[in-house]
Short mmCIF file of C-alpha atoms in Angstrom, two decimals:
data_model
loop_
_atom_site.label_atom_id
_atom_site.label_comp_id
_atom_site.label_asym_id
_atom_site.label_seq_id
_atom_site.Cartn_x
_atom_site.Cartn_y
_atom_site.Cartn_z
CA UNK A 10 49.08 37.54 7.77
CA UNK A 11 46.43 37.40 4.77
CA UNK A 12 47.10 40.18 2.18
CA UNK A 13 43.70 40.91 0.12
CA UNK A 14 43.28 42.06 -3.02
CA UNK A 15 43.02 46.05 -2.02
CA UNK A 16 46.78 45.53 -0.90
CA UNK A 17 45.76 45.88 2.73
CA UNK A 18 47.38 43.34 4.74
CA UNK A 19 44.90 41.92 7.73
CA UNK A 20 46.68 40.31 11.04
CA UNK A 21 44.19 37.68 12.27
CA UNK A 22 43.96 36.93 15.99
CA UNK A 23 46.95 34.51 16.89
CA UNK A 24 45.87 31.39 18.79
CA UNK A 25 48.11 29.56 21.45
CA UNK A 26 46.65 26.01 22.83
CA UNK A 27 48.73 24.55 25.85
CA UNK A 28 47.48 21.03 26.10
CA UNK A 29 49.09 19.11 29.23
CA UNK A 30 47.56 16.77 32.06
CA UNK A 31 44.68 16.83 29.40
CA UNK A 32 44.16 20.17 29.76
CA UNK A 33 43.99 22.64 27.10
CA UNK A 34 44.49 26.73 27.73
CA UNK A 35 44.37 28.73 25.08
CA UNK A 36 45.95 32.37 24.29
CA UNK A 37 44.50 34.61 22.06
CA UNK A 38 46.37 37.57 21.04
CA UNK A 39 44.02 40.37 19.02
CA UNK A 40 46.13 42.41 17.10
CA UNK A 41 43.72 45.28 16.43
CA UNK A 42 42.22 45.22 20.04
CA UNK A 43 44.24 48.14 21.02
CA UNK A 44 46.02 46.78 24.57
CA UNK A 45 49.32 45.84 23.42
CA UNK A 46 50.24 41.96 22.82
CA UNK A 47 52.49 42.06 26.42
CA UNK A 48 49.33 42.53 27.86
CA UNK A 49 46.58 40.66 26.67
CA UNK A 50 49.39 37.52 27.42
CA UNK A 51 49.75 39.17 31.14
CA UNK A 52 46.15 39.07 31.39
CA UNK A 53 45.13 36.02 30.15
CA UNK A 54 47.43 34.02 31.86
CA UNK A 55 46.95 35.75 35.35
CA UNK A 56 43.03 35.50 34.57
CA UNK A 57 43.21 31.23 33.73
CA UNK A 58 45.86 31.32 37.21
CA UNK A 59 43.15 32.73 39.14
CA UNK A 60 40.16 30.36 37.94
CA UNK A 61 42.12 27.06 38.12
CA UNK A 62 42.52 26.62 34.37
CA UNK A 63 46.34 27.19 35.00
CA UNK A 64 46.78 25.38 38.02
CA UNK A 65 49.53 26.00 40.35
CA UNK A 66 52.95 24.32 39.31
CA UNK A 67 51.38 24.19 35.38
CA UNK A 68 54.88 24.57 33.61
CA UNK A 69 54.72 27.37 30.89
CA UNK A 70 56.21 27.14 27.49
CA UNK A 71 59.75 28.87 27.72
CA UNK A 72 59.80 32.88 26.77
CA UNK A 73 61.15 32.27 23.42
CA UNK A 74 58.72 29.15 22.57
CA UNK A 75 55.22 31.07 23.45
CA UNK A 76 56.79 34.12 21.47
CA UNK A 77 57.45 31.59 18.41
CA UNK A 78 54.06 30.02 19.09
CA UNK A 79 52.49 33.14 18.92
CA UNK A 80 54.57 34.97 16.49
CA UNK A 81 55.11 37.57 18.86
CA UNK A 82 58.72 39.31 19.81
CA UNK A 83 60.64 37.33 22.67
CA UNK A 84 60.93 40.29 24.18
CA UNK A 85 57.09 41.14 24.15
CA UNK A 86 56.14 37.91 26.25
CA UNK A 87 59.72 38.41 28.29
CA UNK A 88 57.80 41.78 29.53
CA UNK A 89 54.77 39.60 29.73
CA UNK A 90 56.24 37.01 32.20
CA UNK A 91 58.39 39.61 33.92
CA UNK A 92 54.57 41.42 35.04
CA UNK A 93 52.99 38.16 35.99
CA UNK A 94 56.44 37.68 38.17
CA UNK A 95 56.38 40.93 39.78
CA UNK A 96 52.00 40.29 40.44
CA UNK A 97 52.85 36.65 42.22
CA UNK A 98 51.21 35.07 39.73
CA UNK A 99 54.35 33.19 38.13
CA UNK A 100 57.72 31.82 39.69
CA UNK A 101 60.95 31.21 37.59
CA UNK A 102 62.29 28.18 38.79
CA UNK A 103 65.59 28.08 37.22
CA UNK A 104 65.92 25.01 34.98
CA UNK A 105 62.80 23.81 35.65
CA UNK A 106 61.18 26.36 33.94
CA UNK A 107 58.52 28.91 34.76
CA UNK A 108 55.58 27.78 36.81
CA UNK A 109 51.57 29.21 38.06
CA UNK A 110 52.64 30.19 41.69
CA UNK A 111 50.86 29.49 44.66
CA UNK A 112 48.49 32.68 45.85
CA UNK A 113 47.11 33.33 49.08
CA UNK A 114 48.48 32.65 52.64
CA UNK A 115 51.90 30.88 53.56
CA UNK A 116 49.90 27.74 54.84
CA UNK A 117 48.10 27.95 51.38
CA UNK A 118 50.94 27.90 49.58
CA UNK A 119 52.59 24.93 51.43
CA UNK A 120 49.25 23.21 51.02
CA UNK A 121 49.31 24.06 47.46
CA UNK A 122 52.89 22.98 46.97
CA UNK A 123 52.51 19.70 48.77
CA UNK A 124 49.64 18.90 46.78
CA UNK A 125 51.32 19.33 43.57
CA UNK A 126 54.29 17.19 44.82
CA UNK A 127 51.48 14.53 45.42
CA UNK A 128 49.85 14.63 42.50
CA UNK A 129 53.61 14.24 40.46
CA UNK A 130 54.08 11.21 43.22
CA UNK A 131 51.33 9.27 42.08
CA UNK A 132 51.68 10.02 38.56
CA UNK A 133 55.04 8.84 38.84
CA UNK A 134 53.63 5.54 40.43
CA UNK A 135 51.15 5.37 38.15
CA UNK A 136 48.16 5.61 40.20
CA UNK A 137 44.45 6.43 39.13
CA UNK A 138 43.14 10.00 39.69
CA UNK A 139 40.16 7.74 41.56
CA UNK A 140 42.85 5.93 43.52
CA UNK A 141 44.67 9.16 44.50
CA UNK A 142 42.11 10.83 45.23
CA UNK A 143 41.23 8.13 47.59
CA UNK A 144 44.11 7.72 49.26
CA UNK A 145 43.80 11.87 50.30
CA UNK A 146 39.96 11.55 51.62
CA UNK A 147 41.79 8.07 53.69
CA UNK A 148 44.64 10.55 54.87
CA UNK A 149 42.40 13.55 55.81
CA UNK A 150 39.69 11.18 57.86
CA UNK A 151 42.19 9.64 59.75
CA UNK A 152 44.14 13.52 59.80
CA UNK A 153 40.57 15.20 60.91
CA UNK A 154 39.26 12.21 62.96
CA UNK A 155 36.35 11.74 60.60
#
């Protein structure tokens, strides 16, 4: 918060940047814009799920580290994530966190989910996104008879 010299205290936009996988997201929460905080976190997060910036299985921050990134309430990002539950667009997963759920039809979804245990397979062993990828197009020729 800046306080100026009329005595008027300002709230700048707050700024969140997730960097994992070398990817960066980034949350910005407008104070003044008039949709409440809960929101604009519901629908940023459920917009970057949608257009593959969040991709599915991206682990979120915990409730009470976004709301301390953000200098928000816990309980205003608690609503948040309780929305983007209730829409599909998140999954708790116990102890391992809160992830970017899988949309669209069951075999979409197991698709989706087996990818992501792929890619964390050959991460794991170390392999190039090149030599990954690789090994899939390998797998799906000799899958689709190509």
């Amino acid at each position: 918060m800046e306080a100026h010299a009329t005595g008027r205290a300002t709230r700048l936009p707050l700024i969140f940047r997730l960097v994992r996988d070398n990817r960066a997201v980034t949350l910005k929460i407008e104070i003044d814009d008039g949709a409440p905080p809960y929101e604009q976190v519901r629908a940023q997060i459920s917009e970057q799920a949608r257009s593959g910036a969040l991709p599915v299985g991206y682990r979120l921050p915990t409730v009470r580290g976004l709301a301390g990134t953000l200098g928000l309430a816990v309980n205003t990002v608690a609503k948040a994530y309780r929305a983007l539950e209730a829409d599909g667009v998140i999954e708790t997963r116990g102890r391992n966190g809160t992830v970017i759920a899988a949309a669209g039809s069951a075999a979409e979804r197991e698709a989706a989910a087996a990818a992501q245990a792929y890619a964390e397979r050959v991460r794991r062993l170390a392999l190039s996104e090149d030599d990954a990828l690789a090994a899939v197009r390998d797998a799906l020729r000799a899958a689709y008879g190509d």
